[in-house]
PDB file of C-alpha atoms in Angstrom:
ATOM      1  CA  MET A   1       0.000   0.000   0.000  1.00 32.00           C
ATOM      2  CA  ALA A   2       1.666   3.211  -1.118  1.00 31.00           C
ATOM      3  CA  LEU A   3       0.886   6.321   0.895  1.00 30.00           C
ATOM      4  CA  HIS A   4       1.276   9.773  -0.547  1.00 30.00           C
ATOM      5  CA  ILE A   5       1.150  12.752   1.776  1.00 31.00           C
ATOM      6  CA  PHE A   6       1.359  16.042  -0.016  1.00 30.00           C
ATOM      7  CA  GLN A   7       1.554  18.636   2.754  1.00 31.00           C
ATOM      8  CA  PHE A   8       2.102  17.150   6.183  1.00 34.00           C
ATOM      9  CA  THR A   9       2.130  20.410   8.075  1.00 35.00           C
ATOM     10  CA  THR A  10      -1.443  20.165   9.316  1.00 37.00           C
ATOM     11  CA  LYS A  11      -3.572  18.301  11.852  1.00 46.00           C
ATOM     12  CA  LEU A  12      -4.093  14.545  11.642  1.00 48.00           C
ATOM     13  CA  CYS A  13      -7.471  13.275  12.868  1.00 51.00           C
ATOM     14  CA  ARG A  14      -6.949  10.208  15.090  1.00 47.00           C
ATOM     15  CA  LYS A  15     -10.395   8.816  14.315  1.00 45.00           C
ATOM     16  CA  CYS A  16     -10.380   8.776  10.530  1.00 46.00           C
ATOM     17  CA  TRP A  17      -6.747   9.663   9.681  1.00 47.00           C
ATOM     18  CA  TYR A  18      -7.768  12.791   7.769  1.00 47.00           C
ATOM     19  CA  VAL A  19      -4.882  15.148   7.155  1.00 46.00           C
ATOM     20  CA  GLY A  20      -6.184  18.674   6.817  1.00 45.00           C
ATOM     21  CA  ASP A  21      -6.185  22.178   8.184  1.00 43.00           C
ATOM     22  CA  THR A  22      -9.868  22.469   9.080  1.00 44.00           C
ATOM     23  CA  GLU A  23     -12.432  20.550  11.092  1.00 47.00           C
ATOM     24  CA  HIS A  24     -14.369  17.860   9.284  1.00 46.00           C
ATOM     25  CA  SER A  25     -17.265  15.531   9.920  1.00 46.00           C
ATOM     26  CA  GLN A  26     -16.802  11.896  10.964  1.00 44.00           C
ATOM     27  CA  SER A  27     -17.511  10.790   7.374  1.00 46.00           C
ATOM     28  CA  GLY A  28     -14.396  12.680   6.296  1.00 45.00           C
ATOM     29  CA  LYS A  29     -16.273  15.362   4.382  1.00 49.00           C
ATOM     30  CA  ALA A  30     -14.726  18.745   4.852  1.00 45.00           C
ATOM     31  CA  THR A  31     -16.489  21.586   6.571  1.00 49.00           C
ATOM     32  CA  GLY A  32     -13.856  23.844   5.059  1.00 46.00           C
ATOM     33  CA  ARG A  33     -10.885  23.734   2.680  1.00 43.00           C
ATOM     34  CA  HIS A  34      -8.376  20.894   3.181  1.00 40.00           C
ATOM     35  CA  THR A  35      -4.742  20.942   2.144  1.00 43.00           C
ATOM     36  CA  ALA A  36      -4.290  17.179   1.886  1.00 43.00           C
ATOM     37  CA  ARG A  37      -6.331  14.024   1.501  1.00 44.00           C
ATOM     38  CA  LYS A  38      -7.854  11.281   3.611  1.00 42.00           C
ATOM     39  CA  LEU A  39      -5.595   8.338   4.407  1.00 44.00           C
ATOM     40  CA  SER A  40      -7.110   4.938   5.046  1.00 43.00           C
ATOM     41  CA  MET A  41      -4.626   2.815   6.967  1.00 44.00           C
ATOM     42  CA  PRO A  42      -6.277   1.139   9.944  1.00 44.00           C
ATOM     43  CA  GLN A  43      -4.849  -2.358   9.378  1.00 54.00           C
ATOM     44  CA  ASP A  44      -1.327  -1.022   8.808  1.00 76.00           C
ATOM     45  CA  ARG A  45      -1.297   1.073  11.966  1.00 86.00           C
ATOM     46  CA  LEU A  46       1.059  -0.153  14.701  1.00 90.00           C
ATOM     47  CA  THR A  47       0.946   0.825  18.367  1.00 92.00           C
ATOM     48  CA  ILE A  48       3.834   1.435  20.768  1.00 93.00           C
ATOM     49  CA  GLY A  49       3.526   1.248  24.545  1.00 93.00           C
ATOM     50  CA  ARG A  50       4.054  -0.696  27.735  1.00 92.00           C
ATOM     51  CA  ASP A  51       0.716  -2.528  27.432  1.00 92.00           C
ATOM     52  CA  PRO A  52       1.233  -6.170  26.387  1.00 91.00           C
ATOM     53  CA  ALA A  53      -1.456  -5.617  23.731  1.00 90.00           C
ATOM     54  CA  ALA A  54       0.730  -3.006  21.976  1.00 90.00           C
ATOM     55  CA  ASP A  55       2.331  -4.085  18.710  1.00 87.00           C
ATOM     56  CA  ILE A  56       5.713  -2.851  19.953  1.00 88.00           C
ATOM     57  CA  LEU A  57       6.133  -3.407  23.680  1.00 90.00           C
ATOM     58  CA  ILE A  58       8.390  -1.077  25.699  1.00 91.00           C
ATOM     59  CA  PRO A  59       8.257  -2.174  29.369  1.00 91.00           C
ATOM     60  CA  GLU A  60       9.278   1.172  30.847  1.00 91.00           C
ATOM     61  CA  PRO A  61       7.163   3.109  33.410  1.00 92.00           C
ATOM     62  CA  SER A  62       7.750   6.444  31.646  1.00 93.00           C
ATOM     63  CA  VAL A  63       6.084   5.067  28.481  1.00 94.00           C
ATOM     64  CA  SER A  64       2.275   5.172  28.478  1.00 94.00           C
ATOM     65  CA  ARG A  65       0.231   2.010  28.041  1.00 94.00           C
ATOM     66  CA  ILE A  66      -0.501   2.947  24.431  1.00 94.00           C
ATOM     67  CA  HIS A  67       1.993   5.765  23.959  1.00 94.00           C
ATOM     68  CA  ALA A  68       1.801   6.296  20.205  1.00 94.00           C
ATOM     69  CA  GLU A  69       0.859   4.797  16.875  1.00 93.00           C
ATOM     70  CA  PHE A  70       2.479   4.932  13.476  1.00 92.00           C
ATOM     71  CA  VAL A  71       2.367   3.622   9.935  1.00 90.00           C
ATOM     72  CA  LEU A  72       5.195   2.839   7.560  1.00 88.00           C
ATOM     73  CA  ILE A  73       5.589   5.195   4.627  1.00 87.00           C
ATOM     74  CA  GLY A  74       7.741   3.836   1.860  1.00 82.00           C
ATOM     75  CA  SER A  75      10.997   2.207   2.886  1.00 83.00           C
ATOM     76  CA  ASP A  76      12.504   4.728   5.285  1.00 88.00           C
ATOM     77  CA  GLU A  77       9.814   6.895   6.872  1.00 89.00           C
ATOM     78  CA  ILE A  78       6.967   6.603   9.334  1.00 90.00           C
ATOM     79  CA  LEU A  79       3.914   8.723  10.051  1.00 91.00           C
ATOM     80  CA  TYR A  80       4.000   8.970  13.870  1.00 92.00           C
ATOM     81  CA  GLN A  81       1.292  10.203  16.234  1.00 92.00           C
ATOM     82  CA  ASP A  82       1.512  10.513  20.008  1.00 93.00           C
ATOM     83  CA  ARG A  83      -1.696   9.265  21.653  1.00 92.00           C
ATOM     84  CA  GLN A  84      -1.801  11.965  24.346  1.00 91.00           C
ATOM     85  CA  SER A  85       0.808  10.149  26.399  1.00 92.00           C
ATOM     86  CA  SER A  86       1.684  11.353  29.894  1.00 92.00           C
ATOM     87  CA  ASN A  87       5.385  12.001  29.227  1.00 93.00           C
ATOM     88  CA  GLY A  88       5.109  12.936  25.555  1.00 92.00           C
ATOM     89  CA  SER A  89       7.071  12.169  22.412  1.00 94.00           C
ATOM     90  CA  TYR A  90      10.120  14.121  21.315  1.00 94.00           C
ATOM     91  CA  LEU A  91      12.196  14.350  18.173  1.00 93.00           C
ATOM     92  CA  VAL A  92      15.821  14.592  19.288  1.00 92.00           C
ATOM     93  CA  GLU A  93      17.750  16.989  17.045  1.00 90.00           C
ATOM     94  CA  ASN A  94      21.334  17.912  17.983  1.00 89.00           C
ATOM     95  CA  ASN A  95      20.752  16.462  21.470  1.00 87.00           C
ATOM     96  CA  ALA A  96      17.863  18.891  21.970  1.00 90.00           C
ATOM     97  CA  PRO A  97      14.417  17.270  22.281  1.00 92.00           C
ATOM     98  CA  VAL A  98      11.539  18.956  20.444  1.00 93.00           C
ATOM     99  CA  ARG A  99       8.061  17.844  21.524  1.00 93.00           C
ATOM    100  CA  ILE A 100       5.924  16.389  18.740  1.00 92.00           C
ATOM    101  CA  SER A 101       2.337  15.203  18.655  1.00 90.00           C
ATOM    102  CA  GLN A 102       2.359  14.034  15.055  1.00 89.00           C
ATOM    103  CA  HIS A 103       5.231  13.992  12.671  1.00 89.00           C
ATOM    104  CA  ARG A 104       6.670  12.378   9.593  1.00 91.00           C
ATOM    105  CA  LEU A 105       9.949  10.802  10.741  1.00 92.00           C
ATOM    106  CA  ARG A 106      12.906   9.597   8.651  1.00 91.00           C
ATOM    107  CA  SER A 107      14.934   6.508   9.463  1.00 91.00           C
ATOM    108  CA  ASP A 108      18.003   8.544  10.488  1.00 93.00           C
ATOM    109  CA  GLU A 109      16.131  10.486  13.192  1.00 94.00           C
ATOM    110  CA  LYS A 110      15.993   9.775  16.924  1.00 94.00           C
ATOM    111  CA  LEU A 111      12.720   9.624  18.839  1.00 94.00           C
ATOM    112  CA  ARG A 112      12.212   9.886  22.603  1.00 94.00           C
ATOM    113  CA  MET A 113       9.130   8.438  24.312  1.00 94.00           C
ATOM    114  CA  GLY A 114       9.166   9.169  28.029  1.00 91.00           C
ATOM    115  CA  ASN A 115      12.727   8.245  29.118  1.00 91.00           C
ATOM    116  CA  VAL A 116      13.356   5.875  26.210  1.00 92.00           C
ATOM    117  CA  GLU A 117      15.275   6.954  23.117  1.00 92.00           C
ATOM    118  CA  VAL A 118      15.049   4.898  19.942  1.00 92.00           C
ATOM    119  CA  MET A 119      16.245   5.341  16.387  1.00 93.00           C
ATOM    120  CA  VAL A 120      13.400   5.453  13.864  1.00 93.00           C
ATOM    121  CA  ARG A 121      15.278   2.878  11.732  1.00 92.00           C
ATOM    122  CA  ASP A 122      14.870   0.402  14.621  1.00 91.00           C
ATOM    123  CA  LEU A 123      11.119   1.058  14.764  1.00 90.00           C
ATOM    124  CA  ILE A 124      10.930   0.548  10.996  1.00 90.00           C
ATOM    125  CA  ALA A 125      12.792  -2.777  11.223  1.00 90.00           C
ATOM    126  CA  VAL A 126      10.548  -4.080  14.003  1.00 88.00           C
ATOM    127  CA  ALA A 127       7.438  -2.811  12.186  1.00 86.00           C
ATOM    128  CA  ARG A 128       8.426  -4.542   8.944  1.00 86.00           C
ATOM    129  CA  LYS A 129       8.902  -7.813  10.808  1.00 88.00           C
ATOM    130  CA  HIS A 130       5.588  -7.379  12.617  1.00 84.00           C
ATOM    131  CA  VAL A 131       3.707  -6.572   9.402  1.00 81.00           C
ATOM    132  CA  ALA A 132       5.310  -9.560   7.638  1.00 85.00           C
ATOM    133  CA  GLU A 133       4.308 -11.865  10.505  1.00 86.00           C
ATOM    134  CA  ARG A 134       0.789 -10.425  10.516  1.00 82.00           C
ATOM    135  CA  SER A 135       0.511 -10.949   6.740  1.00 84.00           C
ATOM    136  CA  ALA A 136       1.840 -14.509   7.006  1.00 88.00           C
ATOM    137  CA  ALA A 137      -0.609 -15.291   9.821  1.00 87.00           C
ATOM    138  CA  ALA A 138      -3.511 -13.881   7.788  1.00 86.00           C
ATOM    139  CA  ALA A 139      -2.466 -15.924   4.748  1.00 87.00           C
ATOM    140  CA  GLN A 140      -2.175 -19.069   6.876  1.00 88.00           C
ATOM    141  CA  ALA A 141      -5.601 -18.451   8.416  1.00 87.00           C
ATOM    142  CA  GLU A 142      -7.070 -18.056   4.931  1.00 86.00           C
ATOM    143  CA  ARG A 143      -5.422 -21.310   3.794  1.00 84.00           C
ATOM    144  CA  ASN A 144      -6.731 -23.093   6.907  1.00 82.00           C
ATOM    145  CA  GLN A 145     -10.241 -21.781   6.264  1.00 81.00           C
ATOM    146  CA  LYS A 146     -10.141 -22.972   2.644  1.00 78.00           C
ATOM    147  CA  ALA A 147      -8.864 -26.378   3.765  1.00 74.00           C
ATOM    148  CA  LEU A 148     -11.703 -26.665   6.286  1.00 72.00           C
ATOM    149  CA  GLU A 149     -14.250 -25.716   3.633  1.00 70.00           C
ATOM    150  CA  HIS A 150     -12.738 -28.237   1.239  1.00 66.00           C
ATOM    151  CA  ARG A 151     -12.711 -31.029   3.840  1.00 65.00           C
ATOM    152  CA  SER A 152     -16.319 -30.505   4.925  1.00 66.00           C
ATOM    153  CA  VAL A 153     -18.213 -33.765   4.428  1.00 74.00           C
ATOM    154  CA  ARG A 154     -21.883 -34.320   5.082  1.00 80.00           C
ATOM    155  CA  MET A 155     -22.504 -37.483   7.033  1.00 84.00           C
ATOM    156  CA  VAL A 156     -25.874 -39.301   7.071  1.00 89.00           C
ATOM    157  CA  ARG A 157     -27.296 -42.329   8.870  1.00 90.00           C
ATOM    158  CA  CYS A 158     -27.801 -45.362   6.637  1.00 90.00           C
ATOM    159  CA  GLU A 159     -30.978 -47.497   6.836  1.00 90.00           C
ATOM    160  CA  CYS A 160     -28.915 -50.221   8.567  1.00 90.00           C
ATOM    161  CA  GLY A 161     -27.982 -47.765  11.352  1.00 89.00           C
ATOM    162  CA  SER A 162     -24.357 -47.062  10.463  1.00 89.00           C
ATOM    163  CA  VAL A 163     -23.052 -43.589   9.580  1.00 90.00           C
ATOM    164  CA  LYS A 164     -21.747 -42.957   6.073  1.00 89.00           C
ATOM    165  CA  GLU A 165     -20.712 -40.090   3.828  1.00 86.00           C
ATOM    166  CA  ASP A 166     -23.695 -38.661   1.966  1.00 87.00           C
ATOM    167  CA  GLY A 167     -23.863 -39.926  -1.632  1.00 87.00           C
ATOM    168  CA  THR A 168     -21.749 -43.059  -1.046  1.00 89.00           C
ATOM    169  CA  SER A 169     -22.758 -46.658  -0.482  1.00 91.00           C
ATOM    170  CA  CYS A 170     -22.605 -48.113   3.011  1.00 90.00           C
ATOM    171  CA  LYS A 171     -19.617 -50.373   3.636  1.00 89.00           C
ATOM    172  CA  TYR A 172     -21.743 -52.602   5.921  1.00 89.00           C
ATOM    173  CA  CYS A 173     -24.970 -53.150   3.975  1.00 90.00           C
ATOM    174  CA  GLY A 174     -24.046 -51.842   0.530  1.00 89.00           C
ATOM    175  CA  ARG A 175     -27.034 -49.447   0.213  1.00 86.00           C
TER     176      ARG A 175
END
């Protein structure tokens, strides 16, 4: 899924992932002029936090349960959004942290969540692995479902009392 963000200098709606500079309705229709377009990425969104349910687990008290979420953009960028965490998210530039709530981050940048600093390239690597595992699991589940559908056999009771596959002759009485 290729994402194209034209002007990421505006607000990002957490509910519908609309990037724009005005308020909009829940359906994504603008109530004013927008400078970018709606992004649909719910299944590609990854969460970071200390909660075991987070996609990327950071067991550190200064990191909120669900601290932030992000999506991969191309091969070396992420679209990152802090989820109103207690200790905030910071982009570390020249050893000076700058607070961010949403930002497009490159792989060579450093991110701080609470007291934890991480390179964006490390988040990208973990996210790629997680997405690949998720895709493989979904493909396996689909294969399992097809196999179950294919193996479904209707069984019926024969006149002699034994159970047989519907449409076949009974191995006991031959009917």
